[in-house]
PDB file of C-alpha atoms in Angstrom:
ATOM      1  CA  MET W   1       5.910   8.456   7.256  1.00 97.00           C
ATOM      2  CA  PRO W   2       6.122  11.132   9.983  1.00 97.00           C
ATOM      3  CA  GLY W   3       7.313  14.804   9.613  1.00 96.00           C
ATOM      4  CA  GLY W   4       6.388  16.940   6.670  1.00 96.00           C
ATOM      5  CA  ASP W   5       9.854  17.243   5.438  1.00 97.00           C
ATOM      6  CA  ALA W   6      10.403  14.443   2.290  1.00 97.00           C
ATOM      7  CA  ARG W   7      14.695  14.683   1.992  1.00 97.00           C
ATOM      8  CA  GLU W   8      14.179  14.220   5.558  1.00 97.00           C
ATOM      9  CA  ALA W   9      11.313  10.995   5.314  1.00 97.00           C
ATOM     10  CA  VAL W  10      13.712   9.626   1.495  1.00 98.00           C
ATOM     11  CA  LYS W  11      17.090  10.167   4.011  1.00 97.00           C
ATOM     12  CA  THR W  12      15.670   7.891   6.994  1.00 97.00           C
ATOM     13  CA  VAL W  13      14.162   5.158   4.725  1.00 98.00           C
ATOM     14  CA  THR W  14      17.152   5.039   2.248  1.00 97.00           C
ATOM     15  CA  GLY W  15      19.812   4.648   5.066  1.00 96.00           C
ATOM     16  CA  SER W  16      17.715   2.267   6.841  1.00 96.00           C
ATOM     17  CA  LEU W  17      16.338   0.004   4.460  1.00 96.00           C
ATOM     18  CA  GLU W  18      19.168  -1.773   1.729  1.00 91.00           C
ATOM     19  CA  ALA W  19      16.260  -4.172   0.522  1.00 91.00           C
ATOM     20  CA  LEU W  20      13.601  -2.682  -0.562  1.00 95.00           C
ATOM     21  CA  PRO W  21      13.469   1.212   0.425  1.00 97.00           C
ATOM     22  CA  TYR W  22      10.576   3.339  -1.388  1.00 98.00           C
ATOM     23  CA  LEU W  23       9.009   6.795  -1.639  1.00 98.00           C
ATOM     24  CA  PRO W  24       7.468   8.034   2.046  1.00 97.00           C
ATOM     25  CA  GLU W  25       4.201   9.123   1.712  1.00 97.00           C
ATOM     26  CA  LEU W  26       3.845  12.221   4.265  1.00 98.00           C
ATOM     27  CA  PRO W  27       0.167  13.420   5.323  1.00 97.00           C
ATOM     28  CA  ALA W  28       0.753  15.570   7.634  1.00 97.00           C
ATOM     29  CA  ARG W  29       1.914  18.141   4.556  1.00 96.00           C
ATOM     30  CA  GLY W  30      -1.918  18.287   4.533  1.00 95.00           C
ATOM     31  CA  PRO W  31      -4.523  17.575   2.055  1.00 95.00           C
ATOM     32  CA  GLY W  32      -2.627  15.758  -1.250  1.00 96.00           C
ATOM     33  CA  ALA W  33      -0.113  14.321   0.746  1.00 97.00           C
ATOM     34  CA  ASP W  34      -2.309  11.877   2.777  1.00 96.00           C
ATOM     35  CA  MET W  35      -3.090   8.579   0.920  1.00 96.00           C
ATOM     36  CA  ILE W  36      -6.091   8.913  -0.915  1.00 97.00           C
ATOM     37  CA  GLY W  37      -5.362  12.718  -1.659  1.00 97.00           C
ATOM     38  CA  ARG W  38      -1.719  11.606  -3.252  1.00 98.00           C
ATOM     39  CA  THR W  39      -3.056   9.040  -5.709  1.00 98.00           C
ATOM     40  CA  ALA W  40      -5.885  11.352  -6.623  1.00 97.00           C
ATOM     41  CA  GLY W  41      -2.854  14.122  -8.192  1.00 97.00           C
ATOM     42  CA  MET W  42      -1.791  10.420 -10.386  1.00 98.00           C
ATOM     43  CA  LEU W  43      -5.374  10.196 -12.065  1.00 98.00           C
ATOM     44  CA  VAL W  44      -5.319  10.815 -15.844  1.00 97.00           C
ATOM     45  CA  GLU W  45      -8.340  13.341 -16.872  1.00 96.00           C
ATOM     46  CA  LEU W  46     -10.656  13.183 -13.196  1.00 96.00           C
ATOM     47  CA  TYR W  47     -10.144  15.711 -11.069  1.00 97.00           C
ATOM     48  CA  ALA W  48      -9.974  16.196  -7.349  1.00 97.00           C
ATOM     49  CA  HIS W  49     -10.419  18.439  -4.801  1.00 97.00           C
ATOM     50  CA  VAL W  50     -11.439  18.312  -0.992  1.00 96.00           C
ATOM     51  CA  GLU W  51     -15.032  19.397   0.260  1.00 95.00           C
ATOM     52  CA  PRO W  52     -15.449  19.308   3.858  1.00 94.00           C
ATOM     53  CA  SER W  53     -16.849  15.219   3.414  1.00 93.00           C
ATOM     54  CA  GLY W  54     -13.680  14.235   1.975  1.00 95.00           C
ATOM     55  CA  TRP W  55     -12.701  14.151  -1.316  1.00 97.00           C
ATOM     56  CA  ARG W  56     -14.569  14.934  -4.717  1.00 97.00           C
ATOM     57  CA  ILE W  57     -14.250  14.477  -8.433  1.00 96.00           C
ATOM     58  CA  SER W  58     -13.732  17.077 -10.130  1.00 94.00           C
ATOM     59  CA  ASP W  59     -14.431  18.405 -13.990  1.00 89.00           C
ATOM     60  CA  ARG W  60     -10.543  20.094 -14.378  1.00 93.00           C
ATOM     61  CA  PRO W  61      -7.792  20.678 -12.718  1.00 93.00           C
ATOM     62  CA  GLY W  62      -8.070  23.241  -8.787  1.00 94.00           C
ATOM     63  CA  ARG W  63      -4.394  24.313  -5.876  1.00 96.00           C
ATOM     64  CA  ASP W  64      -6.087  20.715  -4.992  1.00 97.00           C
ATOM     65  CA  THR W  65      -4.437  18.657  -7.772  1.00 96.00           C
ATOM     66  CA  ARG W  66      -1.952  21.141  -7.938  1.00 96.00           C
ATOM     67  CA  ARG W  67      -0.783  20.427  -4.331  1.00 97.00           C
ATOM     68  CA  ALA W  68      -1.234  16.664  -4.620  1.00 97.00           C
ATOM     69  CA  ARG W  69       1.155  16.736  -7.567  1.00 97.00           C
ATOM     70  CA  SER W  70       3.281  19.927  -6.785  1.00 97.00           C
ATOM     71  CA  TRP W  71       4.137  17.668  -3.292  1.00 97.00           C
ATOM     72  CA  LEU W  72       3.980  13.785  -4.908  1.00 98.00           C
ATOM     73  CA  GLY W  73       6.930  16.156  -7.517  1.00 98.00           C
ATOM     74  CA  GLU W  74       9.105  17.345  -4.146  1.00 97.00           C
ATOM     75  CA  ASP W  75       8.866  13.755  -3.082  1.00 98.00           C
ATOM     76  CA  LEU W  76      10.741  12.367  -6.708  1.00 98.00           C
ATOM     77  CA  ASP W  77      12.795  14.620  -6.407  1.00 98.00           C
ATOM     78  CA  ALA W  78      14.175  13.749  -3.197  1.00 98.00           C
ATOM     79  CA  LEU W  79      14.062  10.277  -4.489  1.00 98.00           C
ATOM     80  CA  GLU W  80      16.216  11.081  -6.901  1.00 98.00           C
ATOM     81  CA  GLU W  81      17.836  12.359  -4.559  1.00 98.00           C
ATOM     82  CA  PHE W  82      19.218   9.671  -1.984  1.00 97.00           C
ATOM     83  CA  THR W  83      19.162   6.702  -4.807  1.00 97.00           C
ATOM     84  CA  GLN W  84      21.825   7.185  -6.799  1.00 96.00           C
ATOM     85  CA  GLY W  85      23.463   4.686  -7.955  1.00 95.00           C
ATOM     86  CA  TYR W  86      21.289   2.370  -6.794  1.00 96.00           C
ATOM     87  CA  GLN W  87      20.261  -0.957  -7.611  1.00 97.00           C
ATOM     88  CA  GLY W  88      17.678  -3.255  -6.778  1.00 97.00           C
ATOM     89  CA  ALA W  89      13.759  -3.045  -5.569  1.00 97.00           C
ATOM     90  CA  LEU W  90      12.600   0.208  -4.676  1.00 98.00           C
ATOM     91  CA  LYS W  91       8.849   0.749  -3.600  1.00 98.00           C
ATOM     92  CA  VAL W  92       6.415   3.268  -4.564  1.00 98.00           C
ATOM     93  CA  SER W  93       2.559   2.857  -3.362  1.00 98.00           C
ATOM     94  CA  ALA W  94      -0.834   4.409  -5.186  1.00 98.00           C
ATOM     95  CA  VAL W  95      -3.927   3.861  -3.511  1.00 98.00           C
ATOM     96  CA  GLY W  96      -5.556   1.089  -4.821  1.00 98.00           C
ATOM     97  CA  PRO W  97      -9.227   0.880  -7.188  1.00 98.00           C
ATOM     98  CA  TRP W  98     -11.537  -0.091  -4.482  1.00 98.00           C
ATOM     99  CA  THR W  99     -10.219   1.818  -2.258  1.00 98.00           C
ATOM    100  CA  LEU W 100     -10.245   4.944  -3.648  1.00 98.00           C
ATOM    101  CA  ALA W 101     -14.036   4.492  -5.229  1.00 98.00           C
ATOM    102  CA  ALA W 102     -14.947   4.139  -1.488  1.00 98.00           C
ATOM    103  CA  SER W 103     -13.728   7.266  -1.028  1.00 98.00           C
ATOM    104  CA  LEU W 104     -13.754   9.654  -3.821  1.00 98.00           C
ATOM    105  CA  GLU W 105     -17.352  10.941  -3.723  1.00 97.00           C
ATOM    106  CA  LEU W 106     -19.296  11.987  -7.090  1.00 97.00           C
ATOM    107  CA  ARG W 107     -20.891  15.036  -6.809  1.00 92.00           C
ATOM    108  CA  GLY W 108     -23.983  14.327  -5.517  1.00 91.00           C
ATOM    109  CA  GLY W 109     -22.285  13.322  -2.561  1.00 94.00           C
ATOM    110  CA  GLU W 110     -22.140   9.552  -2.331  1.00 96.00           C
ATOM    111  CA  ALA W 111     -19.099   7.837  -3.082  1.00 97.00           C
ATOM    112  CA  ALA W 112     -18.291   6.881  -6.202  1.00 98.00           C
ATOM    113  CA  LEU W 113     -18.909   3.197  -5.160  1.00 98.00           C
ATOM    114  CA  GLY W 114     -22.291   3.320  -5.571  1.00 96.00           C
ATOM    115  CA  ASP W 115     -21.594   3.946  -9.809  1.00 97.00           C
ATOM    116  CA  PRO W 116     -20.317   0.757 -11.343  1.00 97.00           C
ATOM    117  CA  GLY W 117     -19.378   3.017 -14.942  1.00 97.00           C
ATOM    118  CA  ALA W 118     -17.564   5.253 -12.449  1.00 97.00           C
ATOM    119  CA  CYS W 119     -15.355   2.761 -10.576  1.00 98.00           C
ATOM    120  CA  ARG W 120     -14.945   1.377 -13.971  1.00 98.00           C
ATOM    121  CA  ASP W 121     -13.825   4.934 -14.961  1.00 97.00           C
ATOM    122  CA  LEU W 122     -12.095   5.579 -12.066  1.00 98.00           C
ATOM    123  CA  THR W 123      -9.722   2.205 -12.350  1.00 98.00           C
ATOM    124  CA  ALA W 124      -9.177   2.909 -16.472  1.00 98.00           C
ATOM    125  CA  SER W 125      -7.671   6.577 -15.548  1.00 98.00           C
ATOM    126  CA  LEU W 126      -5.611   4.744 -12.559  1.00 98.00           C
ATOM    127  CA  ALA W 127      -4.179   2.325 -14.617  1.00 98.00           C
ATOM    128  CA  GLU W 128      -3.218   5.277 -16.920  1.00 98.00           C
ATOM    129  CA  GLY W 129      -1.700   7.045 -13.584  1.00 98.00           C
ATOM    130  CA  VAL W 130       0.069   4.272 -12.088  1.00 98.00           C
ATOM    131  CA  ARG W 131       1.349   3.935 -15.739  1.00 98.00           C
ATOM    132  CA  ALA W 132       3.466   7.201 -15.738  1.00 98.00           C
ATOM    133  CA  HIS W 133       4.016   7.832 -12.387  1.00 98.00           C
ATOM    134  CA  LEU W 134       6.259   4.609 -12.331  1.00 98.00           C
ATOM    135  CA  ALA W 135       8.176   4.806 -15.785  1.00 98.00           C
ATOM    136  CA  GLU W 136       9.422   8.925 -13.976  1.00 98.00           C
ATOM    137  CA  VAL W 137      10.506   6.346 -10.459  1.00 98.00           C
ATOM    138  CA  ARG W 138      12.138   3.980 -13.579  1.00 98.00           C
ATOM    139  CA  ARG W 139      13.191   7.517 -15.392  1.00 98.00           C
ATOM    140  CA  ARG W 140      14.541   8.824 -12.380  1.00 98.00           C
ATOM    141  CA  VAL W 141      16.118   5.279 -10.649  1.00 98.00           C
ATOM    142  CA  PRO W 142      17.370   3.682 -13.389  1.00 97.00           C
ATOM    143  CA  GLY W 143      18.784   0.536 -11.629  1.00 96.00           C
ATOM    144  CA  ALA W 144      16.133   0.350  -9.604  1.00 97.00           C
ATOM    145  CA  GLU W 145      12.956  -2.729  -9.961  1.00 98.00           C
ATOM    146  CA  VAL W 146      10.452  -0.787  -9.688  1.00 98.00           C
ATOM    147  CA  VAL W 147       8.219  -2.647  -6.885  1.00 98.00           C
ATOM    148  CA  LEU W 148       3.956  -1.041  -7.091  1.00 98.00           C
ATOM    149  CA  GLN W 149       2.033  -1.565  -3.641  1.00 98.00           C
ATOM    150  CA  LEU W 150      -1.432  -0.532  -3.457  1.00 98.00           C
ATOM    151  CA  ASP W 151      -3.249   0.865  -0.302  1.00 98.00           C
ATOM    152  CA  GLU W 152      -6.561  -1.778  -0.373  1.00 98.00           C
ATOM    153  CA  PRO W 153      -8.333  -1.130   3.201  1.00 96.00           C
ATOM    154  CA  SER W 154     -10.973  -1.197   1.998  1.00 97.00           C
ATOM    155  CA  LEU W 155     -12.190  -4.311  -0.015  1.00 97.00           C
ATOM    156  CA  THR W 156     -13.275  -6.300   2.314  1.00 96.00           C
ATOM    157  CA  PRO W 157     -15.814  -3.757   3.272  1.00 97.00           C
ATOM    158  CA  VAL W 158     -16.460  -3.801  -1.447  1.00 98.00           C
ATOM    159  CA  LEU W 159     -16.394  -7.453  -0.896  1.00 97.00           C
ATOM    160  CA  ARG W 160     -18.397  -7.498   1.356  1.00 97.00           C
ATOM    161  CA  GLY W 161     -21.583  -4.840   0.944  1.00 97.00           C
ATOM    162  CA  SER W 162     -20.046  -2.831   4.357  1.00 96.00           C
ATOM    163  CA  VAL W 163     -19.507   0.710   3.282  1.00 97.00           C
ATOM    164  CA  ARG W 164     -22.280   3.535   4.416  1.00 95.00           C
ATOM    165  CA  THR W 165     -23.953   5.940   2.159  1.00 95.00           C
ATOM    166  CA  ALA W 166     -23.053   9.294   2.990  1.00 92.00           C
ATOM    167  CA  SER W 167     -26.297   9.092   4.774  1.00 89.00           C
ATOM    168  CA  GLY W 168     -24.793   6.380   7.127  1.00 89.00           C
ATOM    169  CA  TYR W 169     -27.891   5.141   7.190  1.00 91.00           C
ATOM    170  CA  ARG W 170     -27.482   2.125   4.143  1.00 95.00           C
ATOM    171  CA  THR W 171     -24.363   0.691   2.922  1.00 97.00           C
ATOM    172  CA  HIS W 172     -23.002   0.612  -0.570  1.00 97.00           C
ATOM    173  CA  ALA W 173     -23.686  -3.144  -2.592  1.00 97.00           C
ATOM    174  CA  ALA W 174     -21.388  -5.234  -1.904  1.00 98.00           C
ATOM    175  CA  VAL W 175     -19.612  -5.637  -5.464  1.00 98.00           C
ATOM    176  CA  ASP W 176     -19.239  -9.365  -7.172  1.00 98.00           C
ATOM    177  CA  ARG W 177     -15.531 -10.745  -6.513  1.00 98.00           C
ATOM    178  CA  GLY W 178     -15.154 -11.196 -10.725  1.00 98.00           C
ATOM    179  CA  VAL W 179     -15.376  -7.143 -10.014  1.00 98.00           C
ATOM    180  CA  VAL W 180     -13.513  -6.461  -8.019  1.00 98.00           C
ATOM    181  CA  GLU W 181     -10.650  -9.332  -9.549  1.00 98.00           C
ATOM    182  CA  GLY W 182     -11.188  -7.575 -12.818  1.00 98.00           C
ATOM    183  CA  ALA W 183      -9.934  -3.780 -11.747  1.00 98.00           C
ATOM    184  CA  LEU W 184      -7.593  -4.941  -9.305  1.00 98.00           C
ATOM    185  CA  ARG W 185      -6.232  -7.324 -12.146  1.00 98.00           C
ATOM    186  CA  ALA W 186      -5.908  -4.326 -15.327  1.00 98.00           C
ATOM    187  CA  LEU W 187      -3.958  -2.940 -12.193  1.00 98.00           C
ATOM    188  CA  VAL W 188      -1.547  -5.682 -11.998  1.00 98.00           C
ATOM    189  CA  GLU W 189      -0.733  -5.119 -16.036  1.00 98.00           C
ATOM    190  CA  ALA W 190      -0.788  -1.288 -16.146  1.00 97.00           C
ATOM    191  CA  ALA W 191       2.105  -2.155 -13.957  1.00 97.00           C
ATOM    192  CA  ASP W 192       3.834  -4.064 -15.446  1.00 94.00           C
ATOM    193  CA  GLY W 193       6.046  -6.101 -12.886  1.00 97.00           C
ATOM    194  CA  PRO W 194       6.022  -6.417  -8.810  1.00 98.00           C
ATOM    195  CA  VAL W 195       2.675  -5.693  -7.513  1.00 98.00           C
ATOM    196  CA  VAL W 196       1.571  -5.598  -3.719  1.00 98.00           C
ATOM    197  CA  VAL W 197      -1.739  -5.272  -1.788  1.00 98.00           C
ATOM    198  CA  HIS W 198      -1.560  -3.841   1.954  1.00 98.00           C
ATOM    199  CA  SER W 199      -4.282  -4.678   3.458  1.00 95.00           C
ATOM    200  CA  CYS W 200      -4.263  -3.442   7.522  1.00 88.00           C
ATOM    201  CA  ALA W 201      -7.897  -4.667   8.010  1.00 89.00           C
ATOM    202  CA  PRO W 202      -8.876  -8.281   9.218  1.00 91.00           C
ATOM    203  CA  ALA W 203     -10.269 -10.793   6.149  1.00 93.00           C
ATOM    204  CA  VAL W 204      -7.540 -10.448   3.670  1.00 96.00           C
ATOM    205  CA  PRO W 205      -8.831 -12.728   0.895  1.00 96.00           C
ATOM    206  CA  PHE W 206      -5.893 -13.344   0.139  1.00 97.00           C
ATOM    207  CA  GLY W 207      -7.475 -16.083  -2.646  1.00 96.00           C
ATOM    208  CA  LEU W 208      -9.337 -13.087  -5.248  1.00 97.00           C
ATOM    209  CA  LEU W 209      -5.199 -11.339  -4.945  1.00 98.00           C
ATOM    210  CA  ARG W 210      -3.677 -13.775  -6.113  1.00 97.00           C
ATOM    211  CA  ARG W 211      -6.145 -14.531  -8.903  1.00 97.00           C
ATOM    212  CA  ALA W 212      -5.887 -11.243  -9.444  1.00 98.00           C
ATOM    213  CA  GLY W 213      -1.675 -11.833 -10.362  1.00 98.00           C
ATOM    214  CA  VAL W 214      -0.137  -9.901  -7.296  1.00 98.00           C
ATOM    215  CA  THR W 215       3.737 -10.933  -6.618  1.00 98.00           C
ATOM    216  CA  GLY W 216       3.017 -10.341  -2.935  1.00 98.00           C
ATOM    217  CA  ILE W 217       0.469  -9.687   0.009  1.00 98.00           C
ATOM    218  CA  SER W 218       1.293  -7.471   2.636  1.00 98.00           C
ATOM    219  CA  PHE W 219      -1.380  -7.734   5.616  1.00 97.00           C
ATOM    220  CA  ASP W 220      -1.033  -6.730  10.149  1.00 96.00           C
ATOM    221  CA  LEU W 221      -0.562 -10.527  11.158  1.00 95.00           C
ATOM    222  CA  SER W 222      -1.762  -9.561  14.418  1.00 93.00           C
ATOM    223  CA  LEU W 223      -5.393  -8.826  12.384  1.00 94.00           C
ATOM    224  CA  LEU W 224      -4.561 -12.624  11.255  1.00 92.00           C
ATOM    225  CA  THR W 225      -7.767 -15.515  12.245  1.00 89.00           C
ATOM    226  CA  GLU W 226      -7.691 -19.446  12.010  1.00 88.00           C
ATOM    227  CA  SER W 227     -10.233 -19.272   8.138  1.00 88.00           C
ATOM    228  CA  GLU W 228      -6.950 -17.459   6.512  1.00 91.00           C
ATOM    229  CA  GLU W 229      -4.238 -19.773   7.457  1.00 91.00           C
ATOM    230  CA  GLU W 230      -5.164 -22.395   4.926  1.00 92.00           C
ATOM    231  CA  ALA W 231      -5.519 -19.529   2.599  1.00 94.00           C
ATOM    232  CA  ILE W 232      -1.890 -18.465   3.502  1.00 95.00           C
ATOM    233  CA  GLY W 233      -0.379 -21.518   3.144  1.00 94.00           C
ATOM    234  CA  GLU W 234      -2.303 -22.175  -0.714  1.00 95.00           C
ATOM    235  CA  ALA W 235      -0.144 -18.389  -1.621  1.00 95.00           C
ATOM    236  CA  VAL W 236       3.320 -19.411   0.091  1.00 95.00           C
ATOM    237  CA  GLU W 237       2.805 -22.789  -1.697  1.00 94.00           C
ATOM    238  CA  GLY W 238       2.615 -20.679  -4.686  1.00 95.00           C
ATOM    239  CA  GLY W 239       5.174 -18.196  -5.110  1.00 95.00           C
ATOM    240  CA  THR W 240       3.898 -15.077  -3.200  1.00 97.00           C
ATOM    241  CA  ALA W 241       5.872 -13.156  -1.076  1.00 97.00           C
ATOM    242  CA  LEU W 242       4.257 -12.272   2.317  1.00 97.00           C
ATOM    243  CA  LEU W 243       4.808  -8.988   3.542  1.00 98.00           C
ATOM    244  CA  ILE W 244       3.883  -9.751   7.275  1.00 97.00           C
ATOM    245  CA  GLY W 245       3.091  -6.220   9.325  1.00 97.00           C
ATOM    246  CA  ALA W 246       4.920  -7.501  12.635  1.00 96.00           C
ATOM    247  CA  VAL W 247       6.438  -4.158  14.215  1.00 96.00           C
ATOM    248  CA  PRO W 248       4.201  -1.933  15.580  1.00 95.00           C
ATOM    249  CA  GLY W 249       3.706   1.542  13.598  1.00 95.00           C
ATOM    250  CA  THR W 250       2.941   3.780  16.505  1.00 95.00           C
ATOM    251  CA  ASP W 251       5.255   4.139  19.332  1.00 96.00           C
ATOM    252  CA  THR W 252       5.692   1.196  21.828  1.00 95.00           C
ATOM    253  CA  PRO W 253       7.930  -1.039  24.017  1.00 94.00           C
ATOM    254  CA  LEU W 254      10.468  -2.736  21.133  1.00 93.00           C
ATOM    255  CA  SER W 255      11.161  -6.502  21.890  1.00 85.00           C
ATOM    256  CA  ASP W 256      14.040  -8.193  20.525  1.00 91.00           C
ATOM    257  CA  PRO W 257      13.678  -9.323  17.305  1.00 92.00           C
ATOM    258  CA  ALA W 258      12.943 -13.223  17.996  1.00 92.00           C
ATOM    259  CA  GLY W 259      10.227 -11.932  20.273  1.00 92.00           C
ATOM    260  CA  SER W 260       9.373  -9.194  16.611  1.00 92.00           C
ATOM    261  CA  VAL W 261       9.306 -12.838  14.668  1.00 93.00           C
ATOM    262  CA  GLY W 262       7.952 -15.641  16.775  1.00 92.00           C
ATOM    263  CA  GLY W 263       4.580 -14.789  15.491  1.00 93.00           C
ATOM    264  CA  VAL W 264       5.688 -15.834  11.998  1.00 94.00           C
ATOM    265  CA  ARG W 265       7.623 -19.505  12.722  1.00 93.00           C
ATOM    266  CA  THR W 266       4.577 -20.810  15.056  1.00 92.00           C
ATOM    267  CA  LEU W 267       2.189 -19.732  11.302  1.00 93.00           C
ATOM    268  CA  TRP W 268       4.766 -21.664   9.687  1.00 94.00           C
ATOM    269  CA  ARG W 269       4.279 -24.179  11.634  1.00 92.00           C
ATOM    270  CA  ARG W 270       1.336 -24.407  12.081  1.00 92.00           C
ATOM    271  CA  LEU W 271       0.809 -24.790   9.124  1.00 92.00           C
ATOM    272  CA  GLY W 272       3.449 -26.808   8.207  1.00 92.00           C
ATOM    273  CA  LEU W 273       5.283 -25.114   6.090  1.00 93.00           C
ATOM    274  CA  SER W 274       9.692 -25.371   5.659  1.00 91.00           C
ATOM    275  CA  PRO W 275      11.107 -23.555   7.804  1.00 91.00           C
ATOM    276  CA  GLY W 276      14.093 -23.160   5.074  1.00 88.00           C
ATOM    277  CA  THR W 277      10.747 -21.049   2.674  1.00 90.00           C
ATOM    278  CA  LEU W 278      10.974 -18.601   5.066  1.00 92.00           C
ATOM    279  CA  ALA W 279      13.423 -15.880   4.145  1.00 88.00           C
ATOM    280  CA  GLU W 280      12.447 -16.081   0.403  1.00 90.00           C
ATOM    281  CA  SER W 281       8.759 -16.388   0.961  1.00 95.00           C
ATOM    282  CA  VAL W 282       8.283 -13.601   3.798  1.00 96.00           C
ATOM    283  CA  VAL W 283       8.920  -9.846   4.139  1.00 96.00           C
ATOM    284  CA  ILE W 284       8.960  -8.671   7.775  1.00 97.00           C
ATOM    285  CA  THR W 285       7.065  -4.969   8.271  1.00 97.00           C
ATOM    286  CA  PRO W 286       6.053  -1.635  10.325  1.00 96.00           C
ATOM    287  CA  SER W 287       2.033  -3.581  11.131  1.00 93.00           C
ATOM    288  CA  CYS W 288       0.701  -0.797   8.783  1.00 90.00           C
ATOM    289  CA  GLY W 289       1.961   3.232   7.803  1.00 91.00           C
ATOM    290  CA  LEU W 290       4.535   4.559  10.782  1.00 97.00           C
ATOM    291  CA  ALA W 291       2.901   8.328  10.106  1.00 95.00           C
ATOM    292  CA  GLY W 292       0.933   8.000  13.578  1.00 95.00           C
ATOM    293  CA  ALA W 293       4.526   7.654  15.144  1.00 97.00           C
ATOM    294  CA  SER W 294       7.106  10.227  16.402  1.00 97.00           C
ATOM    295  CA  PRO W 295      10.350  10.527  14.251  1.00 96.00           C
ATOM    296  CA  GLY W 296      12.533   8.530  16.536  1.00 96.00           C
ATOM    297  CA  TYR W 297      10.239   5.390  16.315  1.00 97.00           C
ATOM    298  CA  ALA W 298       9.450   5.655  12.798  1.00 97.00           C
ATOM    299  CA  ARG W 299      13.276   4.842  12.816  1.00 96.00           C
ATOM    300  CA  ALA W 300      13.705   2.078  15.554  1.00 97.00           C
ATOM    301  CA  ALA W 301      10.847   1.304  13.959  1.00 97.00           C
ATOM    302  CA  LEU W 302      12.424   0.472  10.395  1.00 97.00           C
ATOM    303  CA  ALA W 303      15.537  -0.674  12.276  1.00 97.00           C
ATOM    304  CA  HIS W 304      13.964  -3.247  13.499  1.00 97.00           C
ATOM    305  CA  CYS W 305      12.349  -4.817  10.817  1.00 97.00           C
ATOM    306  CA  VAL W 306      15.785  -5.714   8.678  1.00 96.00           C
ATOM    307  CA  ARG W 307      17.151  -6.820  12.323  1.00 96.00           C
ATOM    308  CA  ALA W 308      14.310  -9.437  13.261  1.00 95.00           C
ATOM    309  CA  ALA W 309      14.347 -10.295   9.256  1.00 95.00           C
ATOM    310  CA  ARG W 310      18.168 -11.421  10.098  1.00 94.00           C
ATOM    311  CA  TRP W 311      17.142 -13.435  12.662  1.00 94.00           C
ATOM    312  CA  LEU W 312      14.297 -15.228  11.328  1.00 93.00           C
ATOM    313  CA  ALA W 313      16.553 -15.413   8.518  1.00 92.00           C
ATOM    314  CA  ASP W 314      19.259 -16.765  10.647  1.00 92.00           C
ATOM    315  CA  ASN W 315      17.134 -18.335  12.838  1.00 88.00           C
ATOM    316  CA  PRO W 316      14.025 -20.562  10.874  1.00 85.00           C
ATOM    317  CA  GLU W 317      13.139 -23.257  12.848  1.00 81.00           C
TER     318      GLU W 317
END
């Protein structure tokens, strides 16, 4: 979400979304509030600090770790305040193990992705941190069914071997699909509840994510290609929820709700899926985060997602 006021952001989200409200991230506050820094602050017995090149793993917690944890605490305070008595699904986010490995640097400046041992340590630390974070959310909002969203925009580049090294002249080797799947499964098991993987990048690996045990997959509808449609059909038939980014994430004139979800209905027809499954299988979301939007547009986009979802449920044909 845009801005730096945690209370205002949570108030907007909880006021706009009766179903599936979420704990906002506010990266405009600076390092430690960005998605990498925020998740680095959740790690157990691993720490990170900011270098000019980005986040780098540290031996001990420093100012950047303390700041990330402090901001997350403020966010949780606001969430607790505005969810008194709430019962239902509540979504929280963390960066997934592979985007984290592609983004966190080791002491030498290279991404942890290039070191299999570091990737294993990072996954284990993240799993423990996520487990503790979800327990804290459940304590503060006891009526919530907490849904964990793992943000994995680097997942496909990791699988393809297209993540560049620090020099920019080479790329890190592709990580074996079984290893990628295993790390994601470890996070699913740590969550002990529904897990959604979000990627606003092209070529989302739907089959791999389903095998890892995720409950739902979140993607940008505008980036979908025909080659992925069969995998989407299999996911729906297998009971996987789809969080479809159909509403622009930055300021733009919004169409009527029917126009926003027309592509979803078209996709369903091409796949030969029953229109009646739309309301059960699909959540309408912004295409990616709203951090780059104006506060007014962010509020309008959330309200538009709600109207578009209702229209889709009422008019599945």
